[in-house]
Coordinates of N, CA and C in Angstrom, one line a residue:
G1 N 1.2 -1.3 -0.3 CA 0.4 0.1 -0.3 C 0.4 1.1 0.4
S2 N 0.0 1.9 -0.3 CA 0.9 3.7 -0.2 C 0.4 4.4 0.2
F3 N 1.3 4.1 1.6 CA 1.2 5.0 2.9 C 2.3 4.7 4.0
I4 N 2.3 5.7 4.6 CA 3.2 5.9 6.0 C 2.8 5.0 7.1
D5 N 3.8 3.8 7.4 CA 3.5 2.8 8.3 C 3.7 3.5 9.0
S6 N 2.4 3.6 10.5 CA 2.6 4.3 11.3 C 1.4 3.7 12.2
Y7 N 1.2 4.3 13.8 CA 0.7 3.7 14.3 C -1.1 4.0 14.1
H8 N -1.2 5.3 13.4 CA -2.5 5.7 13.0 C -2.9 5.4 11.5
N9 N -2.1 4.6 10.6 CA -2.3 3.7 9.7 C -2.9 2.3 9.8
L10 N -2.8 1.5 11.1 CA -2.9 0.9 11.3 C -4.1 -0.1 10.4
T11 N -5.4 0.8 10.2 CA -6.9 0.2 9.4 C -6.6 0.4 8.5
Y12 N -5.1 0.5 7.8 CA -4.6 0.7 6.3 C -4.3 -0.9 6.3
K13 N -3.0 -1.6 7.1 CA -2.5 -2.3 7.5 C -3.8 -3.5 7.2
H14 N -4.4 -3.0 8.4 CA -5.6 -4.5 8.5 C -6.7 -4.6 7.2
T15 N -6.7 -3.8 6.5 CA -7.6 -4.3 5.7 C -6.7 -4.3 3.8
L16 N -5.6 -3.7 3.8 CA -5.1 -4.8 2.9 C -4.4 -6.6 3.4
V17 N -4.5 -6.9 4.5 CA -4.4 -8.0 4.8 C -5.5 -9.0 4.5
F18 N -6.9 -8.1 4.6 CA -8.0 -8.7 3.7 C -7.9 -9.2 2.1
K19 N -7.6 -8.0 1.9 CA -6.7 -8.1 0.1 C -6.7 -9.5 0.0
W20 N -5.4 -9.5 0.6 CA -3.9 -9.8 0.3 C -4.9 -11.9 0.8
V21 N -5.2 -12.0 1.4 CA -6.4 -12.8 2.2 C -7.4 -13.6 0.6
I22 N -7.7 -12.4 0.6 CA -8.8 -12.0 -0.1 C -8.7 -13.5 -1.5
Y23 N -7.1 -12.8 -2.1 CA -6.8 -13.0 -3.6 C -6.2 -14.1 -3.9
N24 N -5.1 -14.4 -2.3 CA -4.0 -15.3 -2.6 C -5.1 -16.8 -1.7
C25 N -6.1 -16.7 -0.7 CA -6.4 -18.3 0.5 C -8.0 -17.8 -0.3
P26 N -8.0 -17.8 -1.4 CA -9.7 -18.0 -1.4 C -10.0 -18.8 -0.4
R27 N -9.9 -20.3 -0.1 CA -11.2 -21.2 0.1 C -10.6 -21.3 2.5
V28 N -9.9 -20.8 2.7 CA -9.8 -21.1 4.0 C -11.2 -20.1 5.1
R29 N -11.3 -20.8 5.8 CA -12.6 -21.1 6.6 C -11.9 -19.4 7.5
Y30 N -11.0 -19.2 8.1 CA -11.5 -18.2 9.2 C -9.4 -17.5 8.9
V31 N -10.2 -16.1 9.7 CA -8.6 -15.6 9.3 C -8.5 -14.6 11.1
L32 N -7.4 -15.7 11.3 CA -7.0 -14.6 12.7 C -5.6 -13.4 12.3
K33 N -6.2 -11.9 13.3 CA -4.8 -11.1 13.0 C -5.1 -10.9 14.8
I34 N -3.6 -11.1 15.0 CA -2.9 -11.0 15.8 C -2.0 -9.6 15.8
D35 N -1.7 -9.4 17.6 CA -0.5 -8.2 17.3 C 0.4 -9.3 17.5
D36 N 1.8 -8.7 17.2 CA 2.9 -9.5 17.3 C 3.8 -10.1 19.2
D37 N 2.5 -8.9 19.7 CA 3.0 -9.6 21.2 C 2.3 -10.5 22.1
V38 N 0.9 -11.3 21.4 CA -0.1 -12.0 21.6 C 0.2 -13.0 21.7
F39 N 0.0 -14.1 22.1 CA 0.0 -15.2 22.5 C -0.7 -16.3 22.2
V40 N -1.3 -16.8 21.3 CA -1.9 -18.0 21.0 C -1.9 -19.2 21.2
N41 N -3.0 -20.1 22.1 CA -3.0 -21.6 22.3 C -3.5 -22.1 21.1
V42 N -2.8 -22.2 20.0 CA -3.7 -23.5 18.9 C -4.5 -24.0 19.4
A43 N -3.5 -24.9 20.2 CA -3.8 -26.3 20.5 C -6.1 -26.1 21.0
R44 N -6.1 -24.7 22.1 CA -6.9 -24.6 22.1 C -8.5 -23.9 21.2
L45 N -7.7 -23.4 20.3 CA -7.9 -22.2 19.3 C -8.5 -23.4 17.8
D46 N -7.6 -24.3 17.5 CA -8.7 -25.6 17.2 C -9.7 -25.9 17.7
E47 N -9.7 -26.1 18.6 CA -10.7 -27.0 19.4 C -12.0 -26.2 19.6
F48 N -11.8 -24.9 19.5 CA -12.8 -23.9 19.4 C -13.7 -23.7 18.1
L49 N -12.4 -24.2 17.3 CA -13.0 -23.8 15.8 C -13.8 -25.3 15.2
T50 N -13.0 -26.0 15.8 CA -13.7 -27.7 15.4 C -14.7 -27.9 16.3
H51 N -14.6 -28.0 17.9 CA -15.6 -28.7 18.7 C -16.5 -27.4 18.9
T52 N -16.3 -26.2 19.7 CA -17.5 -25.5 20.2 C -18.0 -25.0 18.9
L53 N -17.6 -24.5 18.3 CA -18.5 -24.4 16.4 C -19.1 -24.9 15.6
S54 N -18.1 -25.4 15.0 CA -18.4 -26.3 14.0 C -17.2 -27.2 12.9
P55 N -16.9 -28.2 13.1 CA -15.9 -28.5 12.0 C -16.3 -28.6 11.1
Y56 N -17.0 -27.5 10.2 CA -17.6 -27.3 8.9 C -17.5 -25.9 8.3
G57 N -16.7 -25.3 9.8 CA -16.7 -23.7 9.5 C -18.3 -22.8 9.8
T58 N -17.7 -21.9 9.9 CA -19.1 -21.1 10.7 C -19.0 -19.6 10.0
R59 N -20.4 -19.3 9.6 CA -20.5 -18.0 9.0 C -20.9 -17.1 10.1
H60 N -20.2 -15.7 9.2 CA -20.9 -14.6 10.0 C -20.5 -14.2 11.6
L61 N -19.1 -14.6 11.5 CA -18.0 -14.9 12.6 C -17.3 -13.5 12.7
L62 N -17.1 -12.9 13.9 CA -16.1 -12.2 14.4 C -15.8 -12.2 16.4
V63 N -14.9 -12.2 16.3 CA -14.9 -13.0 17.8 C -13.7 -12.3 18.1
C64 N -13.5 -11.2 19.0 CA -12.6 -10.2 19.7 C -13.5 -9.6 20.9
N65 N -12.2 -8.9 21.7 CA -12.8 -8.7 23.1 C -13.2 -7.0 23.1
L66 N -14.6 -6.9 23.2 CA -15.1 -5.2 23.2 C -14.6 -4.6 24.3
W67 N -14.7 -3.7 23.4 CA -14.7 -1.9 24.3 C -15.8 -1.5 24.3
V68 N -16.7 -1.4 25.9 CA -18.2 -0.6 25.8 C -17.0 0.9 26.9
N69 N -18.0 2.2 26.1 CA -17.8 3.1 26.8 C -16.3 3.7 27.1
S70 N -15.8 3.6 26.4 CA -14.5 3.6 26.6 C -14.1 5.2 26.5
P71 N -13.7 6.0 27.3 CA -13.1 7.4 27.3 C -12.1 7.7 26.2
V72 N -12.5 8.7 25.5 CA -11.4 9.5 24.7 C -10.1 9.9 25.8
E73 N -8.8 9.0 24.8 CA -7.7 9.6 25.7 C -7.3 11.2 25.0
R74 N -7.3 12.5 26.0 CA -7.0 12.9 25.6 C -5.7 14.0 26.6
S75 N -5.0 13.2 27.0 CA -3.6 13.3 27.2 C -2.6 13.5 26.5
F76 N -2.4 14.7 26.0 CA -1.2 14.8 25.1 C 0.2 13.7 25.0
T77 N 0.0 13.5 26.2 CA 1.8 12.1 26.5 C 1.2 10.9 26.2
S78 N -0.2 11.0 25.7 CA -0.1 9.8 25.6 C -0.5 8.8 24.6
K79 N 0.3 7.7 24.1 CA 0.3 7.1 22.7 C -1.1 7.2 21.7
W80 N -2.5 7.3 22.8 CA -3.5 6.9 22.0 C -4.4 8.8 22.3
Y81 N -3.7 9.3 22.8 CA -4.3 10.7 22.1 C -4.9 10.7 21.0
V82 N -6.3 11.3 21.4 CA -7.1 12.4 19.9 C -7.8 13.3 20.6
S83 N -7.1 14.2 19.5 CA -8.0 15.7 19.9 C -9.5 15.6 19.4
V84 N -9.7 16.6 20.2 CA -11.1 17.1 19.7 C -11.9 17.4 18.9
E85 N -10.5 17.4 17.9 CA -11.1 18.1 16.2 C -11.3 17.1 15.5
E86 N -10.4 15.8 16.2 CA -10.3 14.3 15.5 C -11.7 13.7 15.7
Y87 N -11.6 13.7 17.2 CA -13.4 13.0 17.5 C -14.3 13.8 18.6
P88 N -14.6 14.5 18.5 CA -15.1 15.5 19.4 C -15.9 14.5 21.2
D89 N -17.0 13.7 21.0 CA -17.6 13.0 21.5 C -16.5 12.2 23.0
P90 N -16.9 12.4 24.1 CA -15.8 12.0 25.2 C -16.0 10.5 25.4
E91 N -16.7 9.6 24.6 CA -16.5 8.3 24.7 C -17.0 7.7 22.9
Y92 N -15.8 6.5 23.1 CA -15.9 5.8 21.6 C -17.0 4.6 21.8
P93 N -17.9 4.8 20.5 CA -18.8 4.0 20.3 C -18.4 2.1 21.0
T94 N -18.9 1.1 20.8 CA -18.5 -0.5 21.0 C -17.6 -0.3 20.2
Y95 N -16.3 -1.1 20.3 CA -15.5 -1.7 19.5 C -14.9 -2.2 19.9
C96 N -14.7 -3.6 18.9 CA -13.5 -4.5 18.7 C -11.7 -3.6 19.6
E97 N -10.9 -4.4 20.2 CA -9.8 -4.1 20.6 C -9.3 -4.9 19.5
G98 N -7.8 -4.1 19.2 CA -7.3 -4.7 17.7 C -6.2 -6.0 18.2
A99 N -5.5 -6.0 19.1 CA -4.6 -7.0 19.8 C -5.2 -8.7 18.9
A100 N -6.2 -9.1 19.5 CA -6.5 -10.2 18.2 C -7.9 -10.1 17.9
L101 N -8.4 -10.6 16.3 CA -9.5 -10.7 15.9 C -9.5 -11.9 15.1
L102 N -11.0 -12.6 15.3 CA -11.0 -13.7 14.5 C -12.1 -13.1 13.9
Y103 N -12.1 -13.9 12.0 CA -13.0 -13.8 11.4 C -13.5 -14.9 10.4
S104 N -14.3 -15.5 10.2 CA -14.5 -16.2 9.1 C -14.6 -15.9 8.1
S105 N -14.0 -16.4 7.1 CA -13.8 -15.4 6.2 C -14.8 -14.7 5.2
D106 N -16.3 -14.9 4.8 CA -16.8 -14.9 4.9 C -17.3 -13.3 5.0
V107 N -17.0 -12.7 6.1 CA -16.8 -11.7 7.1 C -15.5 -11.0 6.1
L108 N -14.5 -11.2 5.4 CA -13.6 -9.9 4.3 C -14.7 -9.3 3.6
F109 N -16.2 -10.5 2.9 CA -16.3 -9.6 1.8 C -17.5 -8.6 2.5
K110 N -18.1 -7.9 2.8 CA -18.7 -7.9 3.9 C -18.5 -5.9 4.1

């Protein structure tokens, strides 16, 4: 992609990964996006996907840690600082934390 690799451009990187998966892994059932400092227990993940969900795959799936009523960081020294001009509300709407996200592949097309 043609953008600066920075913390504020993570959405672009995420979108490019989706595009790459669509073109290079068309038959994949799930996509797991994790940060490089996140541990994944692969055996438990496999058990969850094949036994808790379904051995045939699941559609319309997004698994993440939800943040609800999360306050906007207004401290200038914070990595997550957001100005009132960028986002005027005191809290964010409910959103998925970005450290680990699990999608069924059909979600990539939505």
